[in-house]
Coordinates of C-alpha atoms and ligand atoms in Angstrom, one line a residue:
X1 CA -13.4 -25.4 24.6
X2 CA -16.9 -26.4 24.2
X3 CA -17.8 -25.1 21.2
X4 CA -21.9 -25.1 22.1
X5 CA -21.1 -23.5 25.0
X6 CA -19.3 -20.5 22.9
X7 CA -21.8 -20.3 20.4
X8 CA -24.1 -19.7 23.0
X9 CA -21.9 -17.4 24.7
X10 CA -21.3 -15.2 21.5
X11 CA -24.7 -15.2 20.2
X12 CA -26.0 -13.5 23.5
X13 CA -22.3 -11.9 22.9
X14 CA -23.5 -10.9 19.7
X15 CA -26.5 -9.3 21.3
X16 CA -25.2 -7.9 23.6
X17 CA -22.7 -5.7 21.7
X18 CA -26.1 -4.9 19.6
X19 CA -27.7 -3.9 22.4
X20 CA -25.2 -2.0 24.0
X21 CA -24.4 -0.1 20.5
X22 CA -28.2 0.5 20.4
X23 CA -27.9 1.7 24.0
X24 CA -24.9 4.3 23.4
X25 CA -26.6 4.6 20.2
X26 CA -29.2 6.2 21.6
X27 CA -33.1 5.8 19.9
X28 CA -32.8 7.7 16.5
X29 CA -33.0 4.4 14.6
X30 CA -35.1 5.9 12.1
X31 CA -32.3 8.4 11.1
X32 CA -30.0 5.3 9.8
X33 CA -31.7 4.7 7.0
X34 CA -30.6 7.9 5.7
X35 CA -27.3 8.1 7.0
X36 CA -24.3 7.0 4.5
X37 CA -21.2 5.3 5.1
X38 CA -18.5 7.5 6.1
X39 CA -20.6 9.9 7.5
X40 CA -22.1 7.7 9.6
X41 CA -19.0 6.6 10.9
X42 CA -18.4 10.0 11.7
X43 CA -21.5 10.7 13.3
X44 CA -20.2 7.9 15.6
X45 CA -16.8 8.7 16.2
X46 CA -18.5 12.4 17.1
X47 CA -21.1 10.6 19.5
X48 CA -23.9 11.4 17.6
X49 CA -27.1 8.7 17.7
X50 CA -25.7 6.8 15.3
X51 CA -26.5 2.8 14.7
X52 CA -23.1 2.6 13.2
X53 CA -24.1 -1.5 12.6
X54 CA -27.0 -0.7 10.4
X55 CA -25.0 1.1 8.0
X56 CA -22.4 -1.4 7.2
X57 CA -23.7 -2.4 3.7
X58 CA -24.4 1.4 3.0
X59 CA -20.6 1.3 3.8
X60 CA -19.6 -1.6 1.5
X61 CA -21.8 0.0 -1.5
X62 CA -19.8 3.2 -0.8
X63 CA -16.6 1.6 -0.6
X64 CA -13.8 1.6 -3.5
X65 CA -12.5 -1.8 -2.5
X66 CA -16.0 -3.2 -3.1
X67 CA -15.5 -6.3 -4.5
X68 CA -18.5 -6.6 -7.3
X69 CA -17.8 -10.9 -7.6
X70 CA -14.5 -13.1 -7.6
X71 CA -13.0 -12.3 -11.4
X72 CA -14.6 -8.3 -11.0
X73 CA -12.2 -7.1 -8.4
X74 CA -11.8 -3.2 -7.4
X75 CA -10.4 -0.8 -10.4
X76 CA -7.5 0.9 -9.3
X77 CA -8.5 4.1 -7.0
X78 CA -9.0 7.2 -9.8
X79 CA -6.5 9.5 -8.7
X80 CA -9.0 12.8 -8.9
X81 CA -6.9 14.9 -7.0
X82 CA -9.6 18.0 -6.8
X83 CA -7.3 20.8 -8.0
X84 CA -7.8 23.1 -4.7
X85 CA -8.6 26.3 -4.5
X86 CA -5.6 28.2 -4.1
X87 CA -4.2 28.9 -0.1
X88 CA -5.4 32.1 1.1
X89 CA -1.5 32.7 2.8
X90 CA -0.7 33.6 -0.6
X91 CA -2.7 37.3 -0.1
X92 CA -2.3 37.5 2.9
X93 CA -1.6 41.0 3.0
X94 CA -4.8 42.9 3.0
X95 CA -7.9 41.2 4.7
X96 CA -10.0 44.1 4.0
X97 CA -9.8 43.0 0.0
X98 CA -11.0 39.2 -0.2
X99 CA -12.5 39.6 -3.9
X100 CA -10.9 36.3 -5.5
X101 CA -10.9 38.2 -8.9
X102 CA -8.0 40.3 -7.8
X103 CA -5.8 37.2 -7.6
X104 CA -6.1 35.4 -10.4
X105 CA -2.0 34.2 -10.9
X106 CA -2.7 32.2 -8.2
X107 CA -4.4 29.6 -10.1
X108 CA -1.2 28.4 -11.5
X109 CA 0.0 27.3 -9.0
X110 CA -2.2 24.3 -8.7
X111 CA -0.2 22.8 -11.7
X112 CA 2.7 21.4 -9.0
X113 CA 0.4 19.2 -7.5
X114 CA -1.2 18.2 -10.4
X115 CA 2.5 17.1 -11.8
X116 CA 3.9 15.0 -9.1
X117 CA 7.6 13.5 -9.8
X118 CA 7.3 10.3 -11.8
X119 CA 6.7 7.6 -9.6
X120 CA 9.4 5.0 -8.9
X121 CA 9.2 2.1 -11.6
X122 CA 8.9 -1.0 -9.7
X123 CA 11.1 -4.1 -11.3
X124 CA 8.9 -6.9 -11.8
X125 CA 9.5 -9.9 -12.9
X126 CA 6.7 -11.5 -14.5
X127 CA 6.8 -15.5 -13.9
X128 CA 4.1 -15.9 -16.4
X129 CA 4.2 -19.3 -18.4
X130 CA 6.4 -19.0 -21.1
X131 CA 5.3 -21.5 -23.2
X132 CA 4.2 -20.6 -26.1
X133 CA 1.6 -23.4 -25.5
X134 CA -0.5 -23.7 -22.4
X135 CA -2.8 -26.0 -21.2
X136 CA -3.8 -27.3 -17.3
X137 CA -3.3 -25.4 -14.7
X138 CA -0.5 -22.4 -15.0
X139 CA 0.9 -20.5 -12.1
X140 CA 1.2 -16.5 -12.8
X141 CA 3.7 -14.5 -10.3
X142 CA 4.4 -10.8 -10.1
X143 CA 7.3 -10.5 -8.4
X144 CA 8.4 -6.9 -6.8
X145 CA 11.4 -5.6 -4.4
X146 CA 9.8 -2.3 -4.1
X147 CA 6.6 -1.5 -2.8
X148 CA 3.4 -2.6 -5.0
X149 CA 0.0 -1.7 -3.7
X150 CA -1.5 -4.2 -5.8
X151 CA -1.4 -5.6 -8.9
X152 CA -4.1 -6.1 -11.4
X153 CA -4.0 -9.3 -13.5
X154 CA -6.2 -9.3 -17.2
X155 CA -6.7 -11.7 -19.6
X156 CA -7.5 -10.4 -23.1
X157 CA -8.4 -6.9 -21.8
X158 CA -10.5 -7.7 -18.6
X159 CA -9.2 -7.4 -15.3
X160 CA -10.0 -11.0 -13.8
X161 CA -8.2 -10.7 -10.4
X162 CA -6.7 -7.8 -8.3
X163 CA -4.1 -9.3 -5.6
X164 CA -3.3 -6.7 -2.8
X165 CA -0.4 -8.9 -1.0
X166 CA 2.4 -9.9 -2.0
X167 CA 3.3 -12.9 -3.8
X168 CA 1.2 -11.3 -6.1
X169 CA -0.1 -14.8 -7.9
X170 CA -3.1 -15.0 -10.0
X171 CA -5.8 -16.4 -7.8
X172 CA -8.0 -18.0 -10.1
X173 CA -10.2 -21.0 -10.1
X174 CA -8.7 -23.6 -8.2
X175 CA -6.8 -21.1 -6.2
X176 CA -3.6 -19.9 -7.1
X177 CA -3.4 -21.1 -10.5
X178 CA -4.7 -20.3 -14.4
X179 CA -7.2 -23.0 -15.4
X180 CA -6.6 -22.8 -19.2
X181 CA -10.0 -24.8 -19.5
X182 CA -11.7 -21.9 -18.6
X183 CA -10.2 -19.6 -21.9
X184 CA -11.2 -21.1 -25.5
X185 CA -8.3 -22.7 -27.8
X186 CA -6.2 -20.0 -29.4
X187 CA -4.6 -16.9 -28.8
X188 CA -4.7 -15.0 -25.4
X189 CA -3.3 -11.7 -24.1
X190 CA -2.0 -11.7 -20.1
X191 CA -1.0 -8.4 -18.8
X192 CA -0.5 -7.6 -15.5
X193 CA -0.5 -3.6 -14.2
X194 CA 1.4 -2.8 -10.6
X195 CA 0.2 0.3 -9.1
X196 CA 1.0 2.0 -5.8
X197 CA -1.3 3.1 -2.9
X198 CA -2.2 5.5 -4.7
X199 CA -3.1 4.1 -7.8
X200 CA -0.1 5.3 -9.8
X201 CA 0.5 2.7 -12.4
X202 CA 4.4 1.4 -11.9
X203 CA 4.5 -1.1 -14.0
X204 CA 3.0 -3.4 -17.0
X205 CA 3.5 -6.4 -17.9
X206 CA 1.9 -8.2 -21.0
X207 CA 2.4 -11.3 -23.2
X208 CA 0.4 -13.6 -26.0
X209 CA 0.2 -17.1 -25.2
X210 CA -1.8 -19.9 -27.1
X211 CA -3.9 -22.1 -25.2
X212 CA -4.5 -25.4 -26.0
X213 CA -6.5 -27.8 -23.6
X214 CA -5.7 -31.0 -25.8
X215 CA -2.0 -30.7 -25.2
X216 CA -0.5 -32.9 -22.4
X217 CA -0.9 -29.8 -19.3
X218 CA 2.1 -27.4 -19.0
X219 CA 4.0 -27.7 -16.0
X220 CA 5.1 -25.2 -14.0
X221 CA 6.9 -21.9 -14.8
X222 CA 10.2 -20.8 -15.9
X223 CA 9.9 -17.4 -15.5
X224 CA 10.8 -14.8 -18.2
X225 CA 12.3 -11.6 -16.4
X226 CA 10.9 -8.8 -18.4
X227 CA 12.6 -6.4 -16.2
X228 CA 11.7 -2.8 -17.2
X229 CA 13.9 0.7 -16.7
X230 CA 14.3 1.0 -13.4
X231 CA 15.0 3.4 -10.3
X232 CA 17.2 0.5 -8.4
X233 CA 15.3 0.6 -4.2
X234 CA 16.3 -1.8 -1.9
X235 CA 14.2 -4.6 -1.2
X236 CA 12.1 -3.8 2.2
X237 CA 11.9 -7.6 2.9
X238 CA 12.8 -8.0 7.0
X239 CA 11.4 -10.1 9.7
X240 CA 8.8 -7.5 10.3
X241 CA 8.3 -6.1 7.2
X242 CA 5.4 -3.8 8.7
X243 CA 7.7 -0.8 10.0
X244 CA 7.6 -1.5 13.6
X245 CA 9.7 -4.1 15.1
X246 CA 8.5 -7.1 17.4
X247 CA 9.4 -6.0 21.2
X248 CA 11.7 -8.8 22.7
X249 CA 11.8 -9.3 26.5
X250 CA 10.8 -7.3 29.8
X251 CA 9.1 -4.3 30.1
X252 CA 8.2 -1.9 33.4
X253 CA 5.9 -3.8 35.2
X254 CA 5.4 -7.3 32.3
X255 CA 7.2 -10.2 31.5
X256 CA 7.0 -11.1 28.1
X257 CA 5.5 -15.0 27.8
X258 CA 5.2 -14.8 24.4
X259 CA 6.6 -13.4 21.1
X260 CA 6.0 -14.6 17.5
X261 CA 7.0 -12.5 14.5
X262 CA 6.8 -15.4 12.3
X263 CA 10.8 -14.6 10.9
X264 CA 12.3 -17.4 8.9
X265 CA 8.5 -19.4 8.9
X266 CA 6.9 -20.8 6.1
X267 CA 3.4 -22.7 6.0
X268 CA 1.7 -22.4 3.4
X269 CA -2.3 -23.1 2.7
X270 CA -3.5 -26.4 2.9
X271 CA -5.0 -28.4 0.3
X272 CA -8.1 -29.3 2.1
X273 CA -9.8 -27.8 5.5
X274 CA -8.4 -30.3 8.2
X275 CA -5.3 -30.8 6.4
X276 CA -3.0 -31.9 8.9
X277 CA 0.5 -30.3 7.1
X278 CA -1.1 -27.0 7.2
X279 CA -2.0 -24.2 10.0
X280 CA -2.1 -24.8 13.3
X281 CA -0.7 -28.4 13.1
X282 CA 2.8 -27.7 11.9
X283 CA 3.6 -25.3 14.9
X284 CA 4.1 -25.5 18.2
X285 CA 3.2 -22.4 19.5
X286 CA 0.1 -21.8 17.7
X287 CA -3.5 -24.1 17.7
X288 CA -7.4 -22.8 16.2
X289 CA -10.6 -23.7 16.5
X290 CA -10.8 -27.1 14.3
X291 CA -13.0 -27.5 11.4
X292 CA -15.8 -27.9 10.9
X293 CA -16.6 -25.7 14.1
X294 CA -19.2 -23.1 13.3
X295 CA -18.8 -19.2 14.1
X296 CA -20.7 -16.6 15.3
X297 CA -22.9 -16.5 13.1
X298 CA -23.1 -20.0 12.1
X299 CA -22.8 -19.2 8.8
X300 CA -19.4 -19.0 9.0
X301 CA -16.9 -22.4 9.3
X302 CA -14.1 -22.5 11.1
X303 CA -10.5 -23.5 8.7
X304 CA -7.2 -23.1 9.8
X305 CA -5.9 -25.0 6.9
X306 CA -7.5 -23.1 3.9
X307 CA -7.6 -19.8 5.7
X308 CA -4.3 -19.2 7.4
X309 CA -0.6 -19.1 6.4
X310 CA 2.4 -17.7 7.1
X311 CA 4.9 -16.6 4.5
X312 CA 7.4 -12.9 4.1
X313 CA 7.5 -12.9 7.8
X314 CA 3.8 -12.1 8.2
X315 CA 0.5 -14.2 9.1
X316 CA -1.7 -14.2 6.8
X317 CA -6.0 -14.8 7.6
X318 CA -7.5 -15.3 4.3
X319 CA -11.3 -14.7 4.8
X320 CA -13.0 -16.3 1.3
X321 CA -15.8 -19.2 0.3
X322 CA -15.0 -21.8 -1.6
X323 CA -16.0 -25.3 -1.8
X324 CA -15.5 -27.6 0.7
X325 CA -16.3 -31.6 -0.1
X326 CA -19.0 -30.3 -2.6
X327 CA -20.3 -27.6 -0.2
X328 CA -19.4 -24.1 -0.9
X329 CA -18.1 -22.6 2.7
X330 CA -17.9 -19.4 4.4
X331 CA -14.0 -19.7 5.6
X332 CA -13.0 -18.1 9.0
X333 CA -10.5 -18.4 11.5
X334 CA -9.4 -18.1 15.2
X335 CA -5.8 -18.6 16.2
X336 CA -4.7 -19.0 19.6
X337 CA -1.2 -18.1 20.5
X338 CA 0.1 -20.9 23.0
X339 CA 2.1 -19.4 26.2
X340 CA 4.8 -21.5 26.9
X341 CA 3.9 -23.0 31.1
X342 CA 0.7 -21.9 30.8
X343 CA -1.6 -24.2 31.5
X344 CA -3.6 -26.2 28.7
X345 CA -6.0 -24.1 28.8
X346 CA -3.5 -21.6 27.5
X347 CA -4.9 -18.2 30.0
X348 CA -3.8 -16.4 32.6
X349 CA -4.9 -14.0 34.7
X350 CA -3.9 -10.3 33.9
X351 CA -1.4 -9.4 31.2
X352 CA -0.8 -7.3 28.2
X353 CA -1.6 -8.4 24.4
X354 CA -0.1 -6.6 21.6
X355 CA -0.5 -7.7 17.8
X356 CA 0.8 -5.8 14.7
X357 CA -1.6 -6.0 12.0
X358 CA -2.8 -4.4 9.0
X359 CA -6.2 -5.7 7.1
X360 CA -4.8 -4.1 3.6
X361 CA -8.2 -3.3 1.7
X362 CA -11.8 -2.6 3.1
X363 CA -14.4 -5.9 2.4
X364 CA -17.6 -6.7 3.1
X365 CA -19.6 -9.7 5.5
X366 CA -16.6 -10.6 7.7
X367 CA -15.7 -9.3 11.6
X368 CA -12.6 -9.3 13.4
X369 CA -13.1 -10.5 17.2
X370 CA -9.8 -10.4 18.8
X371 CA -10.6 -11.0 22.6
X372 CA -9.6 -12.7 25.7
X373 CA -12.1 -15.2 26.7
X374 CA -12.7 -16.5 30.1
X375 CA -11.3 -19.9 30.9
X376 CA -14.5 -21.0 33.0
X377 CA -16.4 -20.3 29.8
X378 CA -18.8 -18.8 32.1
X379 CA -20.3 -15.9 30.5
X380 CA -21.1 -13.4 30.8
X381 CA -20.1 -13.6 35.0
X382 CA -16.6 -13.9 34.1
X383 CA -16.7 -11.1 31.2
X384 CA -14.4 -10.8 28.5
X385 CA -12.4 -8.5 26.6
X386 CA -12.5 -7.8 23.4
X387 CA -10.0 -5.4 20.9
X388 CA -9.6 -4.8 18.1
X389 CA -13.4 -5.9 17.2
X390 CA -15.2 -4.2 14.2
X391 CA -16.3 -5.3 10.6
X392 CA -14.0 -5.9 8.1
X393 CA -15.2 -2.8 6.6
X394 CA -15.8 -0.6 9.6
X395 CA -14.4 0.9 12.6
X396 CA -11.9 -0.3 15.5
X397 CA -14.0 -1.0 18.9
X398 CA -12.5 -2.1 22.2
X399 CA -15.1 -4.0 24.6
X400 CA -14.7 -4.7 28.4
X401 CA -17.6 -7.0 29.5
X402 CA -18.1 -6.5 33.4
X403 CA -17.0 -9.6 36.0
X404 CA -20.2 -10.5 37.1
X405 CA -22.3 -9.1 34.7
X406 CA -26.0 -11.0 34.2
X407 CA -26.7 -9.8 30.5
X408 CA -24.1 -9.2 27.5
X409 CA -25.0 -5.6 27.3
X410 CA -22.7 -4.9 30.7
X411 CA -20.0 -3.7 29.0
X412 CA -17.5 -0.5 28.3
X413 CA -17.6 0.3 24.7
X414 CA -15.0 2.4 22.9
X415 CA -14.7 3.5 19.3
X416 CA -11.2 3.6 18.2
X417 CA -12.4 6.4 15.2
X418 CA -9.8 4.3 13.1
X419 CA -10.9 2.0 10.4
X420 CA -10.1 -1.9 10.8
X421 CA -9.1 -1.8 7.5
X422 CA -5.8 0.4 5.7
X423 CA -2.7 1.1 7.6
X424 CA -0.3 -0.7 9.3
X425 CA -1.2 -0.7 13.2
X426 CA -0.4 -2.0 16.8
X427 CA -2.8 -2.4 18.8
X428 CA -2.1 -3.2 22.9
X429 CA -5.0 -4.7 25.8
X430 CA -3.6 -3.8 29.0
X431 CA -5.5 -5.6 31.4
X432 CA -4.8 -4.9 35.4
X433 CA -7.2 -5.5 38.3
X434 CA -6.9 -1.8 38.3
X435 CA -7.3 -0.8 35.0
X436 CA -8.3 -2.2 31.5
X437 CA -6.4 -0.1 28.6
X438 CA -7.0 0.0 24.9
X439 CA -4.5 1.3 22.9
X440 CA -4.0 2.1 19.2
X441 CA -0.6 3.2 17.7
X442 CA 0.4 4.0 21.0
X443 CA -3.0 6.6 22.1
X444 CA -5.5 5.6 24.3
X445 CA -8.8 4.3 22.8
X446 CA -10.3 3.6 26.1
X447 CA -9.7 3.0 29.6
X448 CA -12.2 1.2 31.9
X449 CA -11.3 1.7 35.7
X450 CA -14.0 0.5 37.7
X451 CA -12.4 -2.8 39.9
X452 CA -15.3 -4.2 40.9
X453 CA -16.3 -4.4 37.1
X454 CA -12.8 -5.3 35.6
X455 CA -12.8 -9.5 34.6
X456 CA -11.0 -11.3 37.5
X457 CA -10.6 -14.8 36.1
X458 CA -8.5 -16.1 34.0
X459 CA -8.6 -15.5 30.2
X460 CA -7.4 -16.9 27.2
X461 CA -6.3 -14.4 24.1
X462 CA -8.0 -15.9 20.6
X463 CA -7.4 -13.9 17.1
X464 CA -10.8 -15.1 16.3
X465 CA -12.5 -13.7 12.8
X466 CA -15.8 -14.7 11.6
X467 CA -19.3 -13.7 9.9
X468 CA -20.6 -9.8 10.3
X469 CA -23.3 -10.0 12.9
X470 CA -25.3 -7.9 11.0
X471 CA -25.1 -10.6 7.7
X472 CA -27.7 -13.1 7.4
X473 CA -27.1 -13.9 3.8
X474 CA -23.3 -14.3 2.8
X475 CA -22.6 -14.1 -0.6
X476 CA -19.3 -16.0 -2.1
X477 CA -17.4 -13.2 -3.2
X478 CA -16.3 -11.4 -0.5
X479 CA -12.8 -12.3 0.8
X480 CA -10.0 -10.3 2.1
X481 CA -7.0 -10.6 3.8
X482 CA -6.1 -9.7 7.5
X483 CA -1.8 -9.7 8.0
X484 CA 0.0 -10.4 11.2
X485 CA 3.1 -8.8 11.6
X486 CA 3.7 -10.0 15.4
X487 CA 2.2 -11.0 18.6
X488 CA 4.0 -10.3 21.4
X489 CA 2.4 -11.3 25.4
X490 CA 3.5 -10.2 29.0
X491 CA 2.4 -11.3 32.1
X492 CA 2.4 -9.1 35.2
X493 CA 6.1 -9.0 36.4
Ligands
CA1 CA1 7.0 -10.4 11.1

């Protein structure tokens, strides 16, 4: 599509979702600047005046997954569990006597929950070099069968990189890989520390190498299996590893046109943005915007290549900067699922888009806009559709812009309540000429019913991710991953 013509369309998009928040948001502006993060998420979710977009970096300071700069990644979570104050169904018998003093055993039972059963061990095998030499550039692997929430990678006592997906590789600088260049000659402690969701340490992992950057460069790994004790689980690997298997075929009232669960795939990152043995270009069934098409904002590039892969059954949109030809980047992405018939310009009128996804960790500066876009790329008179939409670390929205609407702000805006980020979820657009339907996890985020304002053209679905609207100034450390389970796409039967 033209890009101009959908840069132009999002940015008076973009202002029209502002100005449509502002308008559900009501006038109490002023009351923003002291509202904080969650709260103010729950002010919206509750209807209260809220502008839920002015708060986003109040969120991002308040967030645990802030990421403080690219070798300075989130500690694991504390585990504070507040010892709670007893359950009052434990004296239940007189309410006339609600001293506290007179039931004083009570506080031990707290100790249970402060003793949970020892956490699984996870076995790890740590493909760290094994040289006892290393110089160039060294690939470091944590390897796990059972589930890791992440693991924390340290080099001589500093964490330098926290990877939340598996494989769990060292991500340093160039990606992927240990530069020994950037650690002096001599002796060097790696460690690597697997912890679960929630923030149980599972495992460790650590080893003394010597570094020498004047020997000829190491080559790859042989890996060492330091395998630890271990409670034996089965390996949860499957074709859709997310709990919730890919629907295959016909459903009451839709024809599936559509299904991609990514099983048995494998293309990894390219080497460069426009590398043409990396994402979309391998595939038939998927395409992207091309680089070096700009986002919405335009500080954002648009790099299938260096963004997107697929690998242990899942998609996976890497949002990150790094430098491109000597420029340092913004990366984003939009992949567009290609119906099989349809016609090049891949739409169709009416139909029902589900995707499986999960955006593991909260991060800053970066928004999903999943949406069908009209195929006239007349907007806003053809409207468009957008779900999920939010900030990487804020809330689900679903947006219905009106057929025929003269300014971006005729819409039907729904907060999902749900965070973008965290869980595993499924999220379904069912789009009728009677009904528009937004749907989370199975429940109902929104539902706009109105004919006469319900898009009536045909629309093409893009899983398009870009800048914040609300971020002017990008900063280079901020990345995060978004994971595709499956995409699955009916037409009206
Ligand atoms: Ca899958």
């Amino acid at each position: 599509m033209p890009k101009t013509a959908t840069f132009t369309s999002f940015l008076l998009f973009c202002a029209g979702v502002m100005t449509a928040v502002f308008i559900t948001a009501g006038a109490s502006a002023s009351r923003s600047s002291t509202c904080r993060g969650r709260l103010c998420e729950e002010a919206a979710v509750a209807g209260k005046k809220t502008n839920v977009r002015k708060n986003l970096s109040a969120k991002s300071r308040s967030s645990k997954y802030l990421v403080a700069s690219r070798y300075k990644r989130r500690k694991p979570p504390v585990t504070t569990t507040t010892t709670t104050t007893p359950t009052t169904t434990t004296t239940p018998t007189t309410t006339t006597t609600p001293t506290t003093t007179t039931t004083p055993t009570t506080t031990t039972t707290p100790t249970t929950t402060t003793t949970p059963a020892p956490p699984p061990l996870a076995q790890l095998s740590f493909d760290s070099p094994t040289s006892s030499t290393l110089s160039g550039s060294v690939k470091w692997t944590v390897s796990s069968p059972v589930a890791v929430d992440h693991v924390d990678f340290a080099i001589d006592g500093a964490v330098k990189w926290t990877e939340h997906y598996a494989p769990y590789v060292f991500n340093g600088d160039p990606d992927g890989v240990l530069d020994t260049k950037t650690l002096a000659n001599g002796q060097h402690t790696l460690k690597a520390d697997a912890f679960s969701a929630a923030g149980t340490k599972l495992a460790t992992f650590s080893k003394t190498v010597s570094v020498d950057n004047t020997a000829p460069a190491t080559t790859t790994t042989t890996p060492t299996t330091t395998t630890t004790t271990t409670t034996t689980a089965p390996p949860p690997s499957s074709a859709d590893s997310s709990g919730e298997s890919m629907p295959v075929g016909d459903m009451s009232g839709w024809h599936q046109v559509f299904a991609d669960n990514f099983a048995g795939e494998n293309v990894p990152l390219g080497s460069t943005c426009g590398d043409a043995n990396a994402f979309p270009h391998t595939l038939s069934n998927w395409s992207a915007y091309p680089y070096p098409w700009k986002g919405t904002p335009t500080w954002g590039t648009y790099c299938p290549e260096r963004t997107t892969s697929i690998h242990d059954g899942l998609m996976d949109i890497w949002l990150h900067s790094e430098s491109v030809n000597g420029t340092m980047l913004h990366l984003i992405d939009a992949a567009l699922p290609k119906i099989a018939g349809a016609p090049s310009t891949n739409g169709q009128l009416y139909g029902r888009y589900v995707v499986r996804f999960q955006q593991p960790t909260s991060f800053p500066q970066y928004h999903l806009s999943w949406l069908l876009w009209p195929n006239s790329e007349t907007w806003p008179r053809d409207g468009e559709i957008d779900y999920p939409e939010g900030d990487t670390n804020g809330n689900i929205w679903g947006f219905m812009h009106w057929q025929n609407a003269t300014s971006g702000g005729q819409q039907d805006a729904y907060n999902a309540g749900t965070s973008v980020y965290g869980a595993w979820h499924t999220a379904v657009i069912e789009w009728l000429p009677s009904r528009v339907t937004f749907l989370l996890d199975g429940r109902v985020v929104g539902s706009s019913t109105d004919p006469s304002k319900i898009p009536s053209t045909p629309m093409h679905f893009v899983i398009q991710n870009g800048g914040s609207f609300g971020v002017s100034t990008p900063d280079n450390t901020s990345q995060g991953h978004i994971l595709i389970d499956w995409v699955a796409i009916y037409a009206r039967a």
